[in-house]
PDB file of C-alpha atoms in Angstrom:
ATOM      1  CA  ARG R  80      -2.259  16.181   0.440  1.00 90.00           C
ATOM      2  CA  LYS R  81      -0.473  13.154   2.717  1.00 95.00           C
ATOM      3  CA  ALA R  82       0.222   9.670   2.870  1.00 97.00           C
ATOM      4  CA  ILE R  83       1.987   6.662   5.184  1.00 97.00           C
ATOM      5  CA  PHE R  84       3.854   3.459   4.016  1.00 97.00           C
ATOM      6  CA  PRO R  85       4.277   1.320   6.690  1.00 95.00           C
ATOM      7  CA  VAL R  86       7.572  -0.356   6.027  1.00 93.00           C
ATOM      8  CA  ALA R  87       8.986  -1.232   9.537  1.00 88.00           C
ATOM      9  CA  GLY R  88       7.910  -5.209   8.426  1.00 83.00           C
ATOM     10  CA  LEU R  89      10.369  -8.112   8.993  1.00 79.00           C
ATOM     11  CA  GLY R  90       8.960  -9.803   5.784  1.00 82.00           C
ATOM     12  CA  THR R  91       9.672 -13.291   7.615  1.00 86.00           C
ATOM     13  CA  ARG R  92       8.063 -15.023   4.688  1.00 90.00           C
ATOM     14  CA  PHE R  93      10.246 -14.397   2.175  1.00 90.00           C
ATOM     15  CA  LEU R  94      13.261 -15.469   4.234  1.00 90.00           C
ATOM     16  CA  PRO R  95      16.365 -15.691   3.056  1.00 92.00           C
ATOM     17  CA  ALA R  96      15.690 -12.806   0.242  1.00 90.00           C
ATOM     18  CA  THR R  97      14.751 -10.551   2.818  1.00 89.00           C
ATOM     19  CA  LYS R  98      17.862 -11.156   5.488  1.00 88.00           C
ATOM     20  CA  ALA R  99      19.502  -8.375   4.121  1.00 86.00           C
ATOM     21  CA  MET R 100      16.950  -6.692   1.665  1.00 89.00           C
ATOM     22  CA  PRO R 101      13.344  -4.892   2.960  1.00 91.00           C
ATOM     23  CA  LYS R 102      10.552  -7.110   1.758  1.00 92.00           C
ATOM     24  CA  GLU R 103       9.564  -3.872  -0.284  1.00 94.00           C
ATOM     25  CA  MET R 104      11.881  -3.781  -2.339  1.00 94.00           C
ATOM     26  CA  LEU R 105      11.652  -7.322  -3.680  1.00 94.00           C
ATOM     27  CA  THR R 106      10.584  -6.159  -7.298  1.00 95.00           C
ATOM     28  CA  VAL R 107       8.052  -6.779  -9.169  1.00 97.00           C
ATOM     29  CA  VAL R 108       9.157  -6.948 -13.009  1.00 96.00           C
ATOM     30  CA  ASP R 109      11.672  -4.368 -12.910  1.00 92.00           C
ATOM     31  CA  ARG R 110      10.270  -1.613 -10.297  1.00 94.00           C
ATOM     32  CA  PRO R 111      10.293  -2.325  -6.071  1.00 95.00           C
ATOM     33  CA  LEU R 112       6.813  -3.146  -4.203  1.00 96.00           C
ATOM     34  CA  ILE R 113       7.487   0.345  -2.677  1.00 96.00           C
ATOM     35  CA  GLN R 114       7.632   1.856  -6.628  1.00 95.00           C
ATOM     36  CA  HIS R 115       4.803   0.247  -7.222  1.00 96.00           C
ATOM     37  CA  VAL R 116       2.495   1.807  -4.501  1.00 97.00           C
ATOM     38  CA  VAL R 117       4.383   4.994  -4.354  1.00 96.00           C
ATOM     39  CA  ASP R 118       3.490   5.021  -8.349  1.00 95.00           C
ATOM     40  CA  GLU R 119       0.089   5.151  -7.175  1.00 96.00           C
ATOM     41  CA  ALA R 120      -0.053   7.638  -4.888  1.00 96.00           C
ATOM     42  CA  TYR R 121       1.300   9.854  -7.290  1.00 95.00           C
ATOM     43  CA  GLU R 122      -0.904   9.295  -9.604  1.00 95.00           C
ATOM     44  CA  ALA R 123      -4.047   9.917  -7.249  1.00 96.00           C
ATOM     45  CA  GLY R 124      -2.199  13.645  -6.900  1.00 95.00           C
ATOM     46  CA  ILE R 125      -0.411  12.571  -2.957  1.00 95.00           C
ATOM     47  CA  GLU R 126       2.659  15.361  -2.548  1.00 94.00           C
ATOM     48  CA  HIS R 127       4.550  13.908   0.595  1.00 96.00           C
ATOM     49  CA  LEU R 128       5.833  10.813   0.939  1.00 96.00           C
ATOM     50  CA  ILE R 129       6.083   9.471   4.918  1.00 96.00           C
ATOM     51  CA  PHE R 130       7.570   5.822   5.570  1.00 96.00           C
ATOM     52  CA  VAL R 131       7.440   4.801   9.029  1.00 95.00           C
ATOM     53  CA  THR R 132      10.084   2.548   8.964  1.00 92.00           C
ATOM     54  CA  GLY R 133      12.094   0.037  11.043  1.00 86.00           C
ATOM     55  CA  ARG R 134      15.634  -1.512  10.975  1.00 80.00           C
ATOM     56  CA  ASN R 135      17.068  -2.835   7.873  1.00 76.00           C
ATOM     57  CA  LYS R 136      14.844  -0.242   6.180  1.00 82.00           C
ATOM     58  CA  SER R 137      18.267   2.302   5.008  1.00 87.00           C
ATOM     59  CA  VAL R 138      17.991   1.358   1.279  1.00 90.00           C
ATOM     60  CA  ILE R 139      14.343   2.386   1.230  1.00 91.00           C
ATOM     61  CA  GLU R 140      15.607   5.466   1.272  1.00 89.00           C
ATOM     62  CA  ASP R 141      18.498   5.439  -0.710  1.00 89.00           C
ATOM     63  CA  HIS R 142      15.943   4.477  -3.289  1.00 88.00           C
ATOM     64  CA  PHE R 143      14.631   7.596  -2.998  1.00 87.00           C
ATOM     65  CA  ASP R 144      17.624   9.432  -2.966  1.00 86.00           C
ATOM     66  CA  ARG R 145      20.448  10.544  -5.416  1.00 83.00           C
ATOM     67  CA  GLN R 146      23.103   7.853  -5.896  1.00 84.00           C
ATOM     68  CA  PHE R 147      25.805  10.256  -7.913  1.00 82.00           C
ATOM     69  CA  GLU R 148      28.615   7.593  -8.882  1.00 87.00           C
ATOM     70  CA  LEU R 149      25.656   5.528 -10.455  1.00 86.00           C
ATOM     71  CA  GLU R 150      24.282   8.729 -12.199  1.00 82.00           C
ATOM     72  CA  LEU R 151      27.665   9.663 -13.545  1.00 86.00           C
ATOM     73  CA  THR R 152      28.428   5.921 -14.593  1.00 89.00           C
ATOM     74  CA  LEU R 153      25.551   6.449 -16.769  1.00 86.00           C
ATOM     75  CA  THR R 154      26.503   9.945 -17.725  1.00 89.00           C
ATOM     76  CA  GLU R 155      29.810   8.868 -18.903  1.00 85.00           C
ATOM     77  CA  ARG R 156      27.910   5.728 -21.318  1.00 88.00           C
ATOM     78  CA  GLY R 157      25.261   7.840 -22.829  1.00 89.00           C
ATOM     79  CA  LYS R 158      22.695   5.692 -20.743  1.00 86.00           C
ATOM     80  CA  LYS R 159      20.172   8.231 -21.793  1.00 86.00           C
ATOM     81  CA  THR R 160      17.298   5.950 -21.259  1.00 87.00           C
ATOM     82  CA  GLU R 161      18.153   5.244 -17.663  1.00 83.00           C
ATOM     83  CA  LEU R 162      19.660   8.405 -16.175  1.00 86.00           C
ATOM     84  CA  THR R 163      15.301   9.488 -17.422  1.00 85.00           C
ATOM     85  CA  LEU R 164      13.777   6.280 -15.822  1.00 80.00           C
ATOM     86  CA  LEU R 165      16.132   7.252 -12.991  1.00 81.00           C
ATOM     87  CA  SER R 166      15.105  10.393 -13.019  1.00 81.00           C
ATOM     88  CA  ASP R 167      11.527   9.769 -12.415  1.00 80.00           C
ATOM     89  CA  VAL R 168      11.380   7.735  -9.935  1.00 79.00           C
ATOM     90  CA  LEU R 169      12.721  10.814  -7.989  1.00 81.00           C
ATOM     91  CA  PRO R 170      10.863  12.735  -5.473  1.00 83.00           C
ATOM     92  CA  GLU R 171      11.171  16.062  -5.315  1.00 85.00           C
ATOM     93  CA  ALA R 172      13.562  17.970  -2.444  1.00 81.00           C
ATOM     94  CA  GLY R 173      11.112  18.007   0.945  1.00 84.00           C
ATOM     95  CA  THR R 174       8.698  15.464  -0.448  1.00 91.00           C
ATOM     96  CA  VAL R 175       9.823  12.254   1.725  1.00 93.00           C
ATOM     97  CA  SER R 176      10.038  11.980   5.103  1.00 94.00           C
ATOM     98  CA  PHE R 177      10.964   9.034   7.078  1.00 93.00           C
ATOM     99  CA  THR R 178      10.237   8.023  10.533  1.00 93.00           C
ATOM    100  CA  ARG R 179      11.269   5.190  12.649  1.00 90.00           C
ATOM    101  CA  GLN R 180       8.933   2.156  14.352  1.00 88.00           C
ATOM    102  CA  GLN R 181      11.213   1.474  17.169  1.00 79.00           C
ATOM    103  CA  SER R 182       9.470  -1.907  18.294  1.00 79.00           C
ATOM    104  CA  PRO R 183       7.066  -4.446  16.128  1.00 74.00           C
ATOM    105  CA  LEU R 184       3.949  -2.939  17.393  1.00 76.00           C
ATOM    106  CA  GLY R 185       1.150  -3.468  14.704  1.00 85.00           C
ATOM    107  CA  LEU R 186       0.259  -0.952  12.399  1.00 91.00           C
ATOM    108  CA  GLY R 187      -1.807   0.676  14.563  1.00 91.00           C
ATOM    109  CA  HIS R 188       1.214   1.461  16.190  1.00 92.00           C
ATOM    110  CA  ALA R 189       2.847   2.107  12.840  1.00 93.00           C
ATOM    111  CA  VAL R 190       0.368   5.110  11.358  1.00 94.00           C
ATOM    112  CA  TRP R 191       0.224   6.984  15.079  1.00 94.00           C
ATOM    113  CA  CYS R 192       4.480   7.370  14.556  1.00 93.00           C
ATOM    114  CA  ALA R 193       3.504   9.217  11.674  1.00 95.00           C
ATOM    115  CA  ARG R 194       1.327  12.371  13.487  1.00 94.00           C
ATOM    116  CA  GLU R 195       3.850  14.307  13.661  1.00 94.00           C
ATOM    117  CA  LEU R 196       4.787  14.586  10.482  1.00 95.00           C
ATOM    118  CA  VAL R 197       0.658  14.198   9.186  1.00 95.00           C
ATOM    119  CA  GLY R 198      -1.018  17.225  11.432  1.00 93.00           C
ATOM    120  CA  HIS R 199      -4.201  17.667  11.819  1.00 94.00           C
ATOM    121  CA  GLU R 200      -5.216  16.180   7.965  1.00 94.00           C
ATOM    122  CA  PRO R 201      -6.873  13.749   5.880  1.00 95.00           C
ATOM    123  CA  PHE R 202      -4.559  10.951   5.264  1.00 97.00           C
ATOM    124  CA  ALA R 203      -3.297   8.676   2.643  1.00 97.00           C
ATOM    125  CA  LEU R 204      -2.999   5.077   4.361  1.00 98.00           C
ATOM    126  CA  LEU R 205      -1.063   2.619   1.866  1.00 98.00           C
ATOM    127  CA  LEU R 206       0.167  -1.225   2.644  1.00 96.00           C
ATOM    128  CA  PRO R 207       2.659  -2.055   0.460  1.00 94.00           C
ATOM    129  CA  ASP R 208       2.531  -5.273   0.289  1.00 93.00           C
ATOM    130  CA  VAL R 209      -0.967  -4.696  -2.039  1.00 96.00           C
ATOM    131  CA  LEU R 210      -0.701  -4.172  -5.347  1.00 97.00           C
ATOM    132  CA  VAL R 211      -3.346  -3.132  -7.602  1.00 96.00           C
ATOM    133  CA  GLN R 212      -3.607  -3.802 -10.704  1.00 96.00           C
ATOM    134  CA  HIS R 213      -5.567  -0.984 -12.925  1.00 95.00           C
ATOM    135  CA  LYS R 214      -5.769   2.574 -14.479  1.00 94.00           C
ATOM    136  CA  PRO R 215      -7.021   4.775 -12.845  1.00 94.00           C
ATOM    137  CA  GLY R 216      -5.841   3.362  -9.841  1.00 95.00           C
ATOM    138  CA  CYS R 217      -7.362   2.213  -6.739  1.00 97.00           C
ATOM    139  CA  LEU R 218      -6.143   5.754  -4.261  1.00 97.00           C
ATOM    140  CA  ALA R 219      -7.666   7.642  -7.611  1.00 97.00           C
ATOM    141  CA  GLN R 220     -10.581   5.902  -7.279  1.00 97.00           C
ATOM    142  CA  MET R 221     -10.788   6.116  -3.338  1.00 96.00           C
ATOM    143  CA  ILE R 222     -10.803   9.812  -3.636  1.00 96.00           C
ATOM    144  CA  GLU R 223     -12.681  10.264  -6.440  1.00 95.00           C
ATOM    145  CA  ALA R 224     -15.437   8.572  -4.639  1.00 94.00           C
ATOM    146  CA  ALA R 225     -14.708  11.085  -1.015  1.00 94.00           C
ATOM    147  CA  ASN R 226     -15.150  13.410  -3.509  1.00 92.00           C
ATOM    148  CA  SER R 227     -18.772  13.303  -3.961  1.00 90.00           C
ATOM    149  CA  LEU R 228     -19.018  12.168  -0.168  1.00 88.00           C
ATOM    150  CA  GLU R 229     -20.091  14.456   2.973  1.00 81.00           C
ATOM    151  CA  THR R 230     -17.000  15.821   4.556  1.00 82.00           C
ATOM    152  CA  LYS R 231     -15.467  13.887   7.341  1.00 88.00           C
ATOM    153  CA  VAL R 232     -15.327  11.633   5.964  1.00 94.00           C
ATOM    154  CA  ASN R 233     -12.918   8.017   5.823  1.00 96.00           C
ATOM    155  CA  VAL R 234     -13.207   6.005   2.989  1.00 97.00           C
ATOM    156  CA  LEU R 235     -11.907   2.286   2.679  1.00 97.00           C
ATOM    157  CA  ALA R 236     -10.734   0.117  -1.010  1.00 97.00           C
ATOM    158  CA  VAL R 237     -12.797  -3.279  -0.177  1.00 96.00           C
ATOM    159  CA  GLU R 238     -13.097  -6.491  -3.069  1.00 95.00           C
ATOM    160  CA  GLU R 239     -14.796  -9.582  -2.109  1.00 92.00           C
ATOM    161  CA  VAL R 240     -13.231 -12.561  -1.398  1.00 92.00           C
ATOM    162  CA  PRO R 241     -14.543 -16.565  -0.644  1.00 91.00           C
ATOM    163  CA  THR R 242     -16.579 -16.839   2.178  1.00 89.00           C
ATOM    164  CA  GLU R 243     -13.624 -19.905   3.475  1.00 88.00           C
ATOM    165  CA  ARG R 244     -11.322 -16.957   3.285  1.00 89.00           C
ATOM    166  CA  VAL R 245     -13.220 -14.022   5.276  1.00 89.00           C
ATOM    167  CA  HIS R 246     -11.105 -15.532   8.284  1.00 87.00           C
ATOM    168  CA  MET R 247      -8.427 -14.332   6.917  1.00 85.00           C
ATOM    169  CA  TYR R 248      -8.669 -10.608   7.050  1.00 87.00           C
ATOM    170  CA  GLY R 249     -11.132  -7.567   8.335  1.00 88.00           C
ATOM    171  CA  VAL R 250     -14.791  -7.365   7.028  1.00 91.00           C
ATOM    172  CA  VAL R 251     -17.397  -4.552   6.793  1.00 93.00           C
ATOM    173  CA  GLY R 252     -20.690  -4.902   7.033  1.00 93.00           C
ATOM    174  CA  VAL R 253     -22.960  -3.260   3.761  1.00 92.00           C
ATOM    175  CA  GLY R 254     -25.042  -0.320   4.442  1.00 92.00           C
ATOM    176  CA  GLU R 255     -26.927   1.998   2.267  1.00 92.00           C
ATOM    177  CA  SER R 256     -24.981   3.275  -0.979  1.00 91.00           C
ATOM    178  CA  LYS R 257     -23.992   6.234  -2.174  1.00 89.00           C
ATOM    179  CA  GLY R 258     -22.430   7.126  -5.384  1.00 86.00           C
ATOM    180  CA  LYS R 259     -19.821   4.279  -5.963  1.00 90.00           C
ATOM    181  CA  ALA R 260     -18.739   4.032  -2.978  1.00 94.00           C
ATOM    182  CA  PHE R 261     -21.703   2.593  -0.241  1.00 95.00           C
ATOM    183  CA  LYS R 262     -21.803   2.997   3.761  1.00 95.00           C
ATOM    184  CA  ILE R 263     -19.959   0.752   6.573  1.00 95.00           C
ATOM    185  CA  THR R 264     -22.021  -0.411   8.961  1.00 94.00           C
ATOM    186  CA  LYS R 265     -19.374  -3.272  10.846  1.00 92.00           C
ATOM    187  CA  MET R 266     -16.248  -3.652  10.693  1.00 92.00           C
ATOM    188  CA  VAL R 267     -15.000  -6.678  12.108  1.00 88.00           C
ATOM    189  CA  GLU R 268     -11.567  -8.556  11.843  1.00 85.00           C
ATOM    190  CA  LYS R 269     -10.516 -12.216  11.114  1.00 85.00           C
ATOM    191  CA  PRO R 270     -14.440 -13.232  11.348  1.00 87.00           C
ATOM    192  CA  LYS R 271     -15.601 -16.861  11.350  1.00 88.00           C
ATOM    193  CA  ALA R 272     -16.797 -17.397   7.773  1.00 87.00           C
ATOM    194  CA  SER R 273     -20.388 -18.150  10.418  1.00 87.00           C
ATOM    195  CA  GLU R 274     -20.752 -14.099  11.781  1.00 86.00           C
ATOM    196  CA  ALA R 275     -18.919 -12.340   9.034  1.00 89.00           C
ATOM    197  CA  PRO R 276     -21.774  -9.301   7.839  1.00 91.00           C
ATOM    198  CA  SER R 277     -20.631  -9.882   4.353  1.00 92.00           C
ATOM    199  CA  ASN R 278     -17.341 -10.715   2.422  1.00 91.00           C
ATOM    200  CA  LEU R 279     -15.777  -8.162   1.525  1.00 94.00           C
ATOM    201  CA  THR R 280     -12.664  -7.005   3.133  1.00 93.00           C
ATOM    202  CA  ILE R 281     -10.581  -4.242   3.309  1.00 93.00           C
ATOM    203  CA  THR R 282      -7.787  -4.486   1.002  1.00 92.00           C
ATOM    204  CA  GLY R 283      -5.107  -2.216   1.999  1.00 93.00           C
ATOM    205  CA  ARG R 284      -6.165   1.370   0.835  1.00 96.00           C
ATOM    206  CA  TYR R 285      -7.919   3.775   3.401  1.00 97.00           C
ATOM    207  CA  ILE R 286      -8.552   7.255   3.538  1.00 97.00           C
ATOM    208  CA  LEU R 287      -8.425   8.584   6.906  1.00 97.00           C
ATOM    209  CA  GLN R 288      -9.479  11.587   9.311  1.00 96.00           C
ATOM    210  CA  PRO R 289      -6.918  12.668  11.748  1.00 96.00           C
ATOM    211  CA  GLU R 290      -9.043  12.352  14.956  1.00 96.00           C
ATOM    212  CA  ILE R 291      -7.690   8.654  14.632  1.00 96.00           C
ATOM    213  CA  PHE R 292      -4.165   9.561  16.389  1.00 95.00           C
ATOM    214  CA  ASP R 293      -5.768  10.559  19.177  1.00 93.00           C
ATOM    215  CA  ILE R 294      -7.660   7.059  19.284  1.00 94.00           C
ATOM    216  CA  LEU R 295      -4.843   5.722  18.498  1.00 92.00           C
ATOM    217  CA  GLN R 296      -2.211   7.310  21.408  1.00 88.00           C
ATOM    218  CA  THR R 297      -4.638   5.811  24.271  1.00 84.00           C
ATOM    219  CA  GLN R 298      -5.522   2.491  22.681  1.00 76.00           C
ATOM    220  CA  ALA R 299      -5.309  -0.868  24.554  1.00 73.00           C
ATOM    221  CA  ALA R 300      -2.610  -3.547  22.260  1.00 71.00           C
ATOM    222  CA  GLY R 301      -5.335  -6.007  21.041  1.00 69.00           C
ATOM    223  CA  ALA R 302      -5.090  -9.317  18.471  1.00 65.00           C
ATOM    224  CA  GLY R 303      -1.465 -10.629  18.517  1.00 67.00           C
ATOM    225  CA  GLY R 304      -0.453  -8.015  21.659  1.00 69.00           C
ATOM    226  CA  GLU R 305      -0.311  -5.329  18.800  1.00 78.00           C
ATOM    227  CA  ILE R 306      -2.616  -1.823  19.017  1.00 79.00           C
ATOM    228  CA  GLN R 307      -4.417  -2.904  15.889  1.00 85.00           C
ATOM    229  CA  LEU R 308      -5.912  -0.188  13.418  1.00 91.00           C
ATOM    230  CA  THR R 309      -9.066  -2.306  12.706  1.00 90.00           C
ATOM    231  CA  ASP R 310     -10.063  -1.450  16.621  1.00 90.00           C
ATOM    232  CA  ALA R 311      -9.394   2.232  16.136  1.00 93.00           C
ATOM    233  CA  MET R 312     -11.261   2.533  13.254  1.00 94.00           C
ATOM    234  CA  VAL R 313     -14.370   0.754  15.250  1.00 93.00           C
ATOM    235  CA  ALA R 314     -13.495   3.349  18.343  1.00 94.00           C
ATOM    236  CA  LEU R 315     -14.198   6.442  15.022  1.00 95.00           C
ATOM    237  CA  ALA R 316     -16.690   4.939  13.359  1.00 94.00           C
ATOM    238  CA  LYS R 317     -18.750   6.081  16.726  1.00 94.00           C
ATOM    239  CA  THR R 318     -18.130  10.069  15.773  1.00 93.00           C
ATOM    240  CA  GLN R 319     -17.629   9.873  11.669  1.00 94.00           C
ATOM    241  CA  PRO R 320     -18.506   7.934   8.359  1.00 94.00           C
ATOM    242  CA  PHE R 321     -16.520   5.307   7.231  1.00 96.00           C
ATOM    243  CA  TYR R 322     -17.017   4.234   3.655  1.00 96.00           C
ATOM    244  CA  GLY R 323     -16.305   1.819   1.350  1.00 96.00           C
ATOM    245  CA  LEU R 324     -15.353   1.688  -2.277  1.00 96.00           C
ATOM    246  CA  LYS R 325     -15.441  -1.710  -4.175  1.00 95.00           C
ATOM    247  CA  PHE R 326     -12.901  -0.553  -5.852  1.00 96.00           C
ATOM    248  CA  SER R 327     -11.437  -1.841 -10.563  1.00 95.00           C
ATOM    249  CA  GLY R 328      -8.821  -4.071 -10.885  1.00 95.00           C
ATOM    250  CA  ARG R 329      -7.128  -6.279  -9.688  1.00 95.00           C
ATOM    251  CA  SER R 330      -5.545  -6.950  -6.300  1.00 95.00           C
ATOM    252  CA  PHE R 331      -2.167  -8.862  -5.568  1.00 96.00           C
ATOM    253  CA  ASP R 332      -0.960 -10.178  -1.570  1.00 94.00           C
ATOM    254  CA  CYS R 333       2.605  -9.773  -2.448  1.00 95.00           C
ATOM    255  CA  GLY R 334       3.130 -10.788   1.810  1.00 91.00           C
ATOM    256  CA  SER R 335       2.482 -14.209   0.461  1.00 93.00           C
ATOM    257  CA  LYS R 336       4.697 -15.916  -2.323  1.00 95.00           C
ATOM    258  CA  ILE R 337       1.901 -17.170  -4.617  1.00 96.00           C
ATOM    259  CA  GLY R 338       0.342 -13.182  -4.862  1.00 96.00           C
ATOM    260  CA  PHE R 339       4.147 -11.765  -5.170  1.00 97.00           C
ATOM    261  CA  LEU R 340       5.033 -14.803  -8.093  1.00 97.00           C
ATOM    262  CA  ALA R 341       1.192 -13.832  -9.983  1.00 98.00           C
ATOM    263  CA  ALA R 342       1.622 -10.326  -9.310  1.00 98.00           C
ATOM    264  CA  ASN R 343       4.839 -11.067 -11.404  1.00 98.00           C
ATOM    265  CA  VAL R 344       3.219 -12.787 -14.404  1.00 98.00           C
ATOM    266  CA  ALA R 345      -0.010 -10.406 -14.359  1.00 97.00           C
ATOM    267  CA  TYR R 346       2.524  -7.260 -14.102  1.00 97.00           C
ATOM    268  CA  GLY R 347       4.850  -8.699 -16.990  1.00 97.00           C
ATOM    269  CA  LEU R 348       2.213  -9.436 -19.186  1.00 97.00           C
ATOM    270  CA  GLU R 349       0.726  -5.736 -18.912  1.00 96.00           C
ATOM    271  CA  ARG R 350       4.679  -4.359 -20.473  1.00 95.00           C
ATOM    272  CA  SER R 351       4.590  -3.419 -24.146  1.00 95.00           C
ATOM    273  CA  ASP R 352       7.952  -3.654 -24.178  1.00 94.00           C
ATOM    274  CA  ILE R 353       8.039  -7.985 -22.433  1.00 96.00           C
ATOM    275  CA  GLY R 354       4.398  -9.060 -22.691  1.00 96.00           C
ATOM    276  CA  PRO R 355       4.167 -10.880 -25.664  1.00 96.00           C
ATOM    277  CA  GLU R 356       7.995 -12.822 -25.340  1.00 96.00           C
ATOM    278  CA  PHE R 357       7.040 -13.387 -21.800  1.00 97.00           C
ATOM    279  CA  ARG R 358       3.559 -14.214 -22.919  1.00 96.00           C
ATOM    280  CA  GLY R 359       5.100 -17.343 -25.110  1.00 95.00           C
ATOM    281  CA  GLU R 360       7.765 -18.297 -22.866  1.00 95.00           C
ATOM    282  CA  ILE R 361       5.069 -18.829 -20.083  1.00 96.00           C
ATOM    283  CA  GLU R 362       2.867 -21.589 -22.976  1.00 94.00           C
ATOM    284  CA  ARG R 363       5.908 -23.172 -23.221  1.00 94.00           C
ATOM    285  CA  LEU R 364       6.132 -23.906 -19.847  1.00 94.00           C
ATOM    286  CA  LEU R 365       2.690 -24.438 -19.131  1.00 93.00           C
ATOM    287  CA  GLY R 366       3.141 -27.251 -22.378  1.00 89.00           C
ATOM    288  CA  LYS R 367       0.708 -25.449 -24.877  1.00 66.00           C
TER     289      LYS R 367
END
């Protein structure tokens, strides 16, 4: 089981913090964004991580590698807890791959860049800007749903948004239910509210069949001059079924400052070691 993580974005909405540090390494409490998403993938049974990177992203590669000097220092100081933390986030040798997206040509192009590493098998795609707070995680819920469907299906995580915000997202049409999932009848990128087929939007988690690479290979640029993944999925939907899953849990759009700050609060409150004290600090700040 393989998963793609597109991490080539510039993170301009978080400048100057992201001038020299990838946005994916911004921390939610004490773990980088990308680590939270990788943890979700591992929980779902993913065995091989594929990162599509760009310039200034080498620190992501370093994060998923050993740092001998730090480990030696922690060992000398008897910091067993910290050593265990480092060991827990270290992937097994040979289970992580990195490839470059040399030009910012969109999410569809980033996925296509990973084609040789994925091979001809279904794969998961997780956008590191999106965190979903729930156990089991969003991807694990999607895989469970996919296993109950026919073979050669594509599954998208979806959630409800207010109608006045549908123009900001990819929106799906709702067909017949099958188990916890439903048949997707239509996919529209950033529609007007009056033209949206529903208020269910695609939420940054995908299970896709490898035939999408053939479509992306020859696909023309779409909105914004980029190769849009939604366009490729619309084309693939002509020959393969797409299902949507309304997952359990709350999502956070950590590509926005409000979403990122909200994620820090939510994940901090969830922690047994700091949650109670953190709640007290928030209440004091709010004057309660």
